[in-house]
Short mmCIF file of C-alpha atoms and ligand atoms in Angstrom, two decimals:
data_model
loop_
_atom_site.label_atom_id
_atom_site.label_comp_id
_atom_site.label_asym_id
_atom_site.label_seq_id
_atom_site.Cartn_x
_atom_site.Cartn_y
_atom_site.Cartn_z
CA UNK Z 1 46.37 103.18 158.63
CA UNK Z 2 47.83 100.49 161.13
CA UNK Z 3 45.48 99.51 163.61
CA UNK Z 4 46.65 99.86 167.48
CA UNK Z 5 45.86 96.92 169.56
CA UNK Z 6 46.47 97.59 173.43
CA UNK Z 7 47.61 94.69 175.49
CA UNK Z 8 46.35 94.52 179.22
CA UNK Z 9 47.47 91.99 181.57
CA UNK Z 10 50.83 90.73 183.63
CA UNK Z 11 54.02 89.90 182.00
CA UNK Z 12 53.25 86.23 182.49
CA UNK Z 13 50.12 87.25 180.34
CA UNK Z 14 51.47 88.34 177.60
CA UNK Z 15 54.10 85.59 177.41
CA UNK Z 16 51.54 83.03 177.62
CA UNK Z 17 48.67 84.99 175.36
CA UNK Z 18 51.26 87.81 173.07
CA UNK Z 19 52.52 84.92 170.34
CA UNK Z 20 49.29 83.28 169.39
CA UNK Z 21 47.68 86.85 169.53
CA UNK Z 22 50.53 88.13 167.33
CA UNK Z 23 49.89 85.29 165.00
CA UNK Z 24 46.11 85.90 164.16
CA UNK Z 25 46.21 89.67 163.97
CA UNK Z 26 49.25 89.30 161.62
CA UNK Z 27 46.76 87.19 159.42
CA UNK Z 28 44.44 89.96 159.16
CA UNK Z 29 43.74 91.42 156.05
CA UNK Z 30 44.61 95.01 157.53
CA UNK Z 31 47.70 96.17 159.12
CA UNK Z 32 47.56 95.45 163.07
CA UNK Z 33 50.09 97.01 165.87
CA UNK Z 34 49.52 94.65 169.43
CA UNK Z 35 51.68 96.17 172.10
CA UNK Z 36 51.79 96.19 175.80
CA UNK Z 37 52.59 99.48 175.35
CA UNK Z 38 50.89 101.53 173.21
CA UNK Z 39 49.89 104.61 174.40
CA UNK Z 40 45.97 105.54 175.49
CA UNK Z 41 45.26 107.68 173.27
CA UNK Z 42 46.19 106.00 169.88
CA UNK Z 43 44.87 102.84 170.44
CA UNK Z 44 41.92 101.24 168.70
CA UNK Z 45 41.31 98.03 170.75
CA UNK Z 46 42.25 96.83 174.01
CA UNK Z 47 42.96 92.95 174.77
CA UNK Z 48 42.90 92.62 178.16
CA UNK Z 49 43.94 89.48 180.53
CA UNK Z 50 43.47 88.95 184.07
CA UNK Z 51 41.26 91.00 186.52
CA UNK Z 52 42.54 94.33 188.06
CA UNK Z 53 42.08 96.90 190.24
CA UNK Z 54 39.87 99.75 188.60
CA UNK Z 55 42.13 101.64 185.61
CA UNK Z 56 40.79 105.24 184.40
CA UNK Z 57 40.33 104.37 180.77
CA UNK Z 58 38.88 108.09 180.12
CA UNK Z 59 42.64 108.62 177.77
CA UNK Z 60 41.40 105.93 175.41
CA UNK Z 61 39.44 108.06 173.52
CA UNK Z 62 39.50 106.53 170.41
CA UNK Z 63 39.07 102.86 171.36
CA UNK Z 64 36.35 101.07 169.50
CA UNK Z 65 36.02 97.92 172.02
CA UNK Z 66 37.72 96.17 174.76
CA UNK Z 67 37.98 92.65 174.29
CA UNK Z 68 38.57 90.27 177.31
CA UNK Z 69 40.15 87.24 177.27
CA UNK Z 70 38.58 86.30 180.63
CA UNK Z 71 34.96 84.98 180.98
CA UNK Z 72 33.83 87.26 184.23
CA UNK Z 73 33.95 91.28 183.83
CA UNK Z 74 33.77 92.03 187.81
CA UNK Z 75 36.30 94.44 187.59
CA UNK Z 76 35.21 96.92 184.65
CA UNK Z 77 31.49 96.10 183.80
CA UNK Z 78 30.57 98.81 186.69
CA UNK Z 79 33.34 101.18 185.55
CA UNK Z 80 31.99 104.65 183.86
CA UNK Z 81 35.55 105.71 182.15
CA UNK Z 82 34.67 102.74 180.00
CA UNK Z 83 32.40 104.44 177.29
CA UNK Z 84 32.90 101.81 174.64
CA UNK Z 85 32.01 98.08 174.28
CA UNK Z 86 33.37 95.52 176.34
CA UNK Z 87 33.16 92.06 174.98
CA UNK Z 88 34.15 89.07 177.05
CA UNK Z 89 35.40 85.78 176.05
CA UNK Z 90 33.12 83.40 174.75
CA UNK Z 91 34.85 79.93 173.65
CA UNK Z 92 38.62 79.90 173.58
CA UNK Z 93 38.85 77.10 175.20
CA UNK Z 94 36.74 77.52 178.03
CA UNK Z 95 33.53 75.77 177.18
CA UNK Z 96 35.33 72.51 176.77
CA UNK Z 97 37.38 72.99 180.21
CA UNK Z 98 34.44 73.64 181.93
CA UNK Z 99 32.22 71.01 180.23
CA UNK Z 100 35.26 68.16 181.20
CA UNK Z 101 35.56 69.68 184.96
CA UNK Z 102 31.77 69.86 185.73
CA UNK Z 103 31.46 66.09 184.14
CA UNK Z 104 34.06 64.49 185.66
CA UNK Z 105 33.35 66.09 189.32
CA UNK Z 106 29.48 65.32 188.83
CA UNK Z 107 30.83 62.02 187.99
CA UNK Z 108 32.92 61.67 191.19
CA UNK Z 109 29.99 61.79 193.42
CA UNK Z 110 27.31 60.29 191.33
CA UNK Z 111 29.30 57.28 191.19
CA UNK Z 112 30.69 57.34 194.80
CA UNK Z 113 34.24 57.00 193.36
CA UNK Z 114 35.57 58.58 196.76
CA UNK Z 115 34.32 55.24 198.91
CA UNK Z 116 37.02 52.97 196.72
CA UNK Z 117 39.58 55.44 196.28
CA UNK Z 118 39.06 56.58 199.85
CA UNK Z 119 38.18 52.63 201.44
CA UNK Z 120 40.97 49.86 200.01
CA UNK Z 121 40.34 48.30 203.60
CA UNK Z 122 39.83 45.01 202.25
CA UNK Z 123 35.72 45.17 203.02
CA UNK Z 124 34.00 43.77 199.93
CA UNK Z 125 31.12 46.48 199.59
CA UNK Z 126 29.06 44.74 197.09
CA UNK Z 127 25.77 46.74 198.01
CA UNK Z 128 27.41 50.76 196.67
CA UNK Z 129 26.17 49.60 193.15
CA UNK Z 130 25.52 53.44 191.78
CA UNK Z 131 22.06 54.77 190.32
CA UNK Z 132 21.73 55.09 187.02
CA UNK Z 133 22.10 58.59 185.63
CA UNK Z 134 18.81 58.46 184.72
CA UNK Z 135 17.50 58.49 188.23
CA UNK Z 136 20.00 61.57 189.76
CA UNK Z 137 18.34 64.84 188.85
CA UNK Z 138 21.24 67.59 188.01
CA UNK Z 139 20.45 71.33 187.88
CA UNK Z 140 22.63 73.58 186.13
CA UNK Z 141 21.81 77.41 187.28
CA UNK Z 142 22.94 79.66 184.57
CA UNK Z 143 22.62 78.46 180.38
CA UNK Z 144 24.68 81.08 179.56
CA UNK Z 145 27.67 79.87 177.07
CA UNK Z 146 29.14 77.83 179.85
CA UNK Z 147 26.26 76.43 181.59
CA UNK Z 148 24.25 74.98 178.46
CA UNK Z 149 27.54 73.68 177.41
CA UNK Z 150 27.47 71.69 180.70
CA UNK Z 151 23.87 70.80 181.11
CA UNK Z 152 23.87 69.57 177.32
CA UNK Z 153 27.02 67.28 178.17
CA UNK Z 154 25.57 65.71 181.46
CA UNK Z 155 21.61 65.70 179.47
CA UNK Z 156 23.90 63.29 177.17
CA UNK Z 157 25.39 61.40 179.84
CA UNK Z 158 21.74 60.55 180.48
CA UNK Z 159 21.27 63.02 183.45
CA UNK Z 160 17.98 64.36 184.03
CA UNK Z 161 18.71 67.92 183.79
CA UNK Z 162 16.70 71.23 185.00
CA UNK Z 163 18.64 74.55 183.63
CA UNK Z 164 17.86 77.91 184.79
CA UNK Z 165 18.69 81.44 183.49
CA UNK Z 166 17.44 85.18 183.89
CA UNK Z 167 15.46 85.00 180.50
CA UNK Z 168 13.24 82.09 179.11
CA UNK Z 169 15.53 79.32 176.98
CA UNK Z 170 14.49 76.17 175.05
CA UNK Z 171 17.20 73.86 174.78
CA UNK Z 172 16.92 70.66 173.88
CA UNK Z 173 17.05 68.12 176.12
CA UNK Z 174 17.02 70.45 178.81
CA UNK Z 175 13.99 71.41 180.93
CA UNK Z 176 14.71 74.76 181.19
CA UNK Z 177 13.03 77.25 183.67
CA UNK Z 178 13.56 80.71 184.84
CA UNK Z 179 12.25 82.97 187.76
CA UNK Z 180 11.94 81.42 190.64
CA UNK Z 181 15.08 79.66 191.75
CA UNK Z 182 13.34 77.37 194.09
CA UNK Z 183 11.74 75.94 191.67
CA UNK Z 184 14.94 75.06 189.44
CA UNK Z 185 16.45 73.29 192.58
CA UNK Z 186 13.86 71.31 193.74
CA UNK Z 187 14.59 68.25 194.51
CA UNK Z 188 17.87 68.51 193.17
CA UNK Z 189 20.90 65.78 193.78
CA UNK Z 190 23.61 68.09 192.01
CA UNK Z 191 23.47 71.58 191.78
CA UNK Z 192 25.61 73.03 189.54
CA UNK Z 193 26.36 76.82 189.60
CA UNK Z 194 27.63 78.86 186.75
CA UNK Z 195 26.16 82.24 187.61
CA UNK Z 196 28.00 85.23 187.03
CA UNK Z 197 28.43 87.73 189.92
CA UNK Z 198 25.82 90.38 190.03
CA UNK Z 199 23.76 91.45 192.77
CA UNK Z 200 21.07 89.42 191.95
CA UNK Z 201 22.74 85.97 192.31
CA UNK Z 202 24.91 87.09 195.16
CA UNK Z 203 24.06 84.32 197.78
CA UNK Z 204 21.22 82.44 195.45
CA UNK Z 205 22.65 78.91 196.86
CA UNK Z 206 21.64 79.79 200.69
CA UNK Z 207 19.41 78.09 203.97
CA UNK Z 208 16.07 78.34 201.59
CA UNK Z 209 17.81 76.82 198.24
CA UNK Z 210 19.49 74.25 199.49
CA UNK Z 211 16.82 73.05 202.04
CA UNK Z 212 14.81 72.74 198.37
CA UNK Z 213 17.57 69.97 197.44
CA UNK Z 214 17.27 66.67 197.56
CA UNK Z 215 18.56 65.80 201.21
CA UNK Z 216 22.32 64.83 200.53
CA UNK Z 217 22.55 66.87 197.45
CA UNK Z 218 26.14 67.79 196.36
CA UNK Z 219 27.06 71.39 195.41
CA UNK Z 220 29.75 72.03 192.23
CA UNK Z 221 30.80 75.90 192.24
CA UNK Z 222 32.46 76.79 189.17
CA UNK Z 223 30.64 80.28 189.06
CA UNK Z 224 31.84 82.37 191.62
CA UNK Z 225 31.97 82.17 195.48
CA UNK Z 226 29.60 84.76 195.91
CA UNK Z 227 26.64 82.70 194.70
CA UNK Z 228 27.60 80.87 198.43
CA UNK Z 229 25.84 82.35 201.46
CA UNK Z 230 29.03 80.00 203.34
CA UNK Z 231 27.29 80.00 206.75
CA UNK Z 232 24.26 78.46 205.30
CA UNK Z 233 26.68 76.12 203.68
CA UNK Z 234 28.41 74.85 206.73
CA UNK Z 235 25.23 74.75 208.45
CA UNK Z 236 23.89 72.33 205.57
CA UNK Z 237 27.08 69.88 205.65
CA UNK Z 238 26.76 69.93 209.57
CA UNK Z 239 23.33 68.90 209.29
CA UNK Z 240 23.41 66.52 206.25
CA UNK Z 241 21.53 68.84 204.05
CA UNK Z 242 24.34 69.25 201.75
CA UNK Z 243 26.30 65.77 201.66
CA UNK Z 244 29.17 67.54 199.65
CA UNK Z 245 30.60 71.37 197.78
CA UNK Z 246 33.39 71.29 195.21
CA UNK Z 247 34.21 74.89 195.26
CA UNK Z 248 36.51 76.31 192.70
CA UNK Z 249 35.87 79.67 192.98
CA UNK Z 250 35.87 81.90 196.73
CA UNK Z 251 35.05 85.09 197.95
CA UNK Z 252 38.79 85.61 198.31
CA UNK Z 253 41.23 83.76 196.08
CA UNK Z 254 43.65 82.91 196.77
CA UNK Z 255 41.54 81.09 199.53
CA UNK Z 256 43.37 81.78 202.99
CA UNK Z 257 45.56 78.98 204.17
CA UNK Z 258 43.43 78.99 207.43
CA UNK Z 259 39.64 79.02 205.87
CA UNK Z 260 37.87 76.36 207.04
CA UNK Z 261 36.96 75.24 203.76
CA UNK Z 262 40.42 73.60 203.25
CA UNK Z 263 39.96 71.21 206.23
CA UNK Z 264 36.33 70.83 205.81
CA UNK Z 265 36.00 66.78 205.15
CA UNK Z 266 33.17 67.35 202.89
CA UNK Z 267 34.96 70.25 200.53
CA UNK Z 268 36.25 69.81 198.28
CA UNK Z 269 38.71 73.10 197.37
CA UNK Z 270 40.26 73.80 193.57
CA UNK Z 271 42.11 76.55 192.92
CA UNK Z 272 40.00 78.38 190.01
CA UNK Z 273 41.31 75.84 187.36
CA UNK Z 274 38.01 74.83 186.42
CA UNK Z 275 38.45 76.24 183.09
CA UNK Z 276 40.66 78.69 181.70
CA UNK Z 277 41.06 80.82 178.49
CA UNK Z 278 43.55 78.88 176.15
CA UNK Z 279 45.94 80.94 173.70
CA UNK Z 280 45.65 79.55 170.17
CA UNK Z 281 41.57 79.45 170.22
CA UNK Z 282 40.86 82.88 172.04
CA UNK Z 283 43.48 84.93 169.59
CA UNK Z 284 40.82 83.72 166.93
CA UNK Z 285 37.51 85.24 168.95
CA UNK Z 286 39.24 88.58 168.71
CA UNK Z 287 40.82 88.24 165.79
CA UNK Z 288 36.99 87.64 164.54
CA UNK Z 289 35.58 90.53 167.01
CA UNK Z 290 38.10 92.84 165.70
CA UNK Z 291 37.47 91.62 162.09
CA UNK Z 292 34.12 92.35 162.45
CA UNK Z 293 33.76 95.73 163.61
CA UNK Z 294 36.39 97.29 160.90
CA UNK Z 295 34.58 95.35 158.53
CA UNK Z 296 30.64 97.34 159.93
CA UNK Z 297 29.56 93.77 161.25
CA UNK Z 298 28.25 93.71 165.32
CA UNK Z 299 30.71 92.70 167.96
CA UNK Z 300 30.18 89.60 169.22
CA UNK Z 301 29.70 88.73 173.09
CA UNK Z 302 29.15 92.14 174.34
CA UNK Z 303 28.11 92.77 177.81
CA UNK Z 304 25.39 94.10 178.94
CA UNK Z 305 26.66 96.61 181.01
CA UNK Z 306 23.28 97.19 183.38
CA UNK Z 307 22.62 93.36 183.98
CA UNK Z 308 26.00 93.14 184.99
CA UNK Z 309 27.73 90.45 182.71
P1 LIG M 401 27.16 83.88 180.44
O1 LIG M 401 27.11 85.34 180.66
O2 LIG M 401 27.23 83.35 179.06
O3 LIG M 401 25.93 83.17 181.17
C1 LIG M 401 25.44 83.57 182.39
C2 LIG M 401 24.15 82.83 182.66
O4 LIG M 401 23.68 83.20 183.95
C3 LIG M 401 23.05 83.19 181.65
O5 LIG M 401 22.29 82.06 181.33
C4 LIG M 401 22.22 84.20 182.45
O6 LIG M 401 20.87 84.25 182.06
C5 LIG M 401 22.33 83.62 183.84
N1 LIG M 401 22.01 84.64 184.84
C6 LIG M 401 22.65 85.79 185.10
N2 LIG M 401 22.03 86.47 186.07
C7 LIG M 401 20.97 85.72 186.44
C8 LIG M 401 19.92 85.88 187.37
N3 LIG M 401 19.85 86.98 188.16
N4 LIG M 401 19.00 84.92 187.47
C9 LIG M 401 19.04 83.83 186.67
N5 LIG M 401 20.01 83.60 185.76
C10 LIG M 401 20.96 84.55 185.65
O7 LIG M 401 28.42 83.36 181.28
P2 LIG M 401 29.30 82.05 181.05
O8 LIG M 401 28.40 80.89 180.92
O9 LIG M 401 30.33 82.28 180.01
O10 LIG M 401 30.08 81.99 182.45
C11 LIG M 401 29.37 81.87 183.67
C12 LIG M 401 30.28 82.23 184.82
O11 LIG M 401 31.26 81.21 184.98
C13 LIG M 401 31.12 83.49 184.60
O12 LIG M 401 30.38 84.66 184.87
C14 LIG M 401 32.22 83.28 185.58
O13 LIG M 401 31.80 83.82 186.83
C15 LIG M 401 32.35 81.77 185.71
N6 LIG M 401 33.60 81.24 185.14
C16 LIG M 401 34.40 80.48 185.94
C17 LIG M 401 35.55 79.93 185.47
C18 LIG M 401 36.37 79.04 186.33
O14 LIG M 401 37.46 78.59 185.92
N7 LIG M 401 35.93 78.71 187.54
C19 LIG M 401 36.00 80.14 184.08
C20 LIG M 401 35.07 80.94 183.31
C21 LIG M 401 33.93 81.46 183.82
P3 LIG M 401 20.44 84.74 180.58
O15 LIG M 401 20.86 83.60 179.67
O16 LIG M 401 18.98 84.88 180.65
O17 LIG M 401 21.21 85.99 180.33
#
């Protein structure tokens, strides 16, 4: 029996994700239907793109999984007409966008590129000779598939690195801690967050965290802009505190033209392009998800639907 594969997202999604996606399930030894419009109740998977407003997915009552080609499940890992897996995207491209956007904007400020680019006022300013990485401690908070991605490529680049997660880790390289996040961002220079949004991290990097960084310390915000108490954040620019925040992700995105972030000489604002899901590699994580569960094997990259992510 042909297998009917759901397709959730925009038009612009399935014109950017439909071909490759057609192309591995095609490959499959089974025979595979993907459609933006099959109907509820005779599909087997949904693919979903994007993030949406909440859907009643109580007529797809014979789904065995929904697999995401986004990272973050905000918008259906609290909803209750979802009574079968949801499994999120893991790799497809975004562990090696993230890993080159976290580098190269830790980078930018542990080198002090902006005082060149920023200064060709003919002073010779022979005394900005950088630290080595050795001596800048970098904490990564969350070693989930994005984070220890990150905190192993910067580790390599010599960085001292401190990572911290929910549950205990051992990576190596990595001095990796868990519990109390004061701890993890002691005496920090970079913070790094790649947290996902639950109520637990909702405002972690606040007026107690990041008066626990090193004075100057530069925040990176790939995560989400909920892990930003923004008042504290303002408050610890004004004062020095905080010496810089590259945000790419906000509590409302598209970030209003008039937030103060945009003129904020010590933001730095990109528009959620840290990373993002790539065609050709994510058709073959559900083209293996799907593989394995017709052929008895566990999904992979399920969410936990009570820890939130
Ligand atoms: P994972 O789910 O793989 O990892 C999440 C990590 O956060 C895990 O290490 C987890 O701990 C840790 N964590 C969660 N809750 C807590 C807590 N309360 N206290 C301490 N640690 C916690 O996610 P990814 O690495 O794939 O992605 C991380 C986030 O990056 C996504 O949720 C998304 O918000 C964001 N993202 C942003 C993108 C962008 O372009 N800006 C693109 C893709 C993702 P444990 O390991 O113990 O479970």
């Amino acid at each position: 029996m042909t297998l009917v594969v759901k397709f959730i997202g925009s038009d612009a999604h399935w014109d950017e994700f439909g071909p490759a996606l057609q192309a591995e399930l095609a490959a499959l030894p089974f025979p595979i239907a993907l459609s933006p419009d099959a109907t509820p109740k005779n599909t087997d998977y949904i693919v979903m793109a994007g993030t949406h407003a909440p859907i009643d997915f109580s007529p797809f009552s014979r789904c065995k999984a929904m697999l995401r080609l986004w990272a973050g499940v905000e918008d259906v890992v609290h909803n209750d007409t979802i009574t079968f897996p949801i499994c999120r995207m893991v790799g497809g491209g975004l562990d090696a966008g993230m890993v080159e956007w976290v580098t190269a904007h830790v980078m930018r400020h542990h080198i002090g590129m902006d005082r060149h680019i920023n200064g060709q006022d003919g002073l010779w300013r022979a005394n900005t000779v950088p630290p080595l990485a050795a001596q800048r401690p970098v904490t990564v908070l969350g070693l989930g598939a994005l984070g220890r991605a990150c905190s192993q490529a910067l580790a390599t680049l010599g960085f001292p690195v401190t990572g911290w997660s929910r549950s205990p880790k051992t990576i190596d390289g990595i001095r990796c801690l868990n519990g109390d996040v004061t701890a993890a961002v002691n005496g920090a220079q970079i913070v790094v967050a790649l947290l996902p949004r639950t109520p637990e991290t909702e405002n972690i990097l606040n007026a107690e965290t990041f008066a626990r960084m090193a004075k100057g310390a530069v925040i990176l915000n790939p995560g989400r802009g909920q892990l930003i108490d923004e008042t504290a954040l303002l408050s610890a620019l004004a004062t020095g505190q905080v010496s810089h925040a590259t945000l790419d992700t906000f509590r409302q995105e598209p970030l209003p033209a008039d937030h103060k972030f945009w003129s904020h000489p010590n933001i730095t604002v990109t528009p959620h392009i840290a990373s993002a899901t790539r065609p050709e590699p994510a058709a073959k994580v559900i083209a293996q998800n799907i593989t394995r569960c017709e052929t008895g094997q566990p999904l992979l990259h399920v969410v936990g639907r009570k820890a939130g992510y």
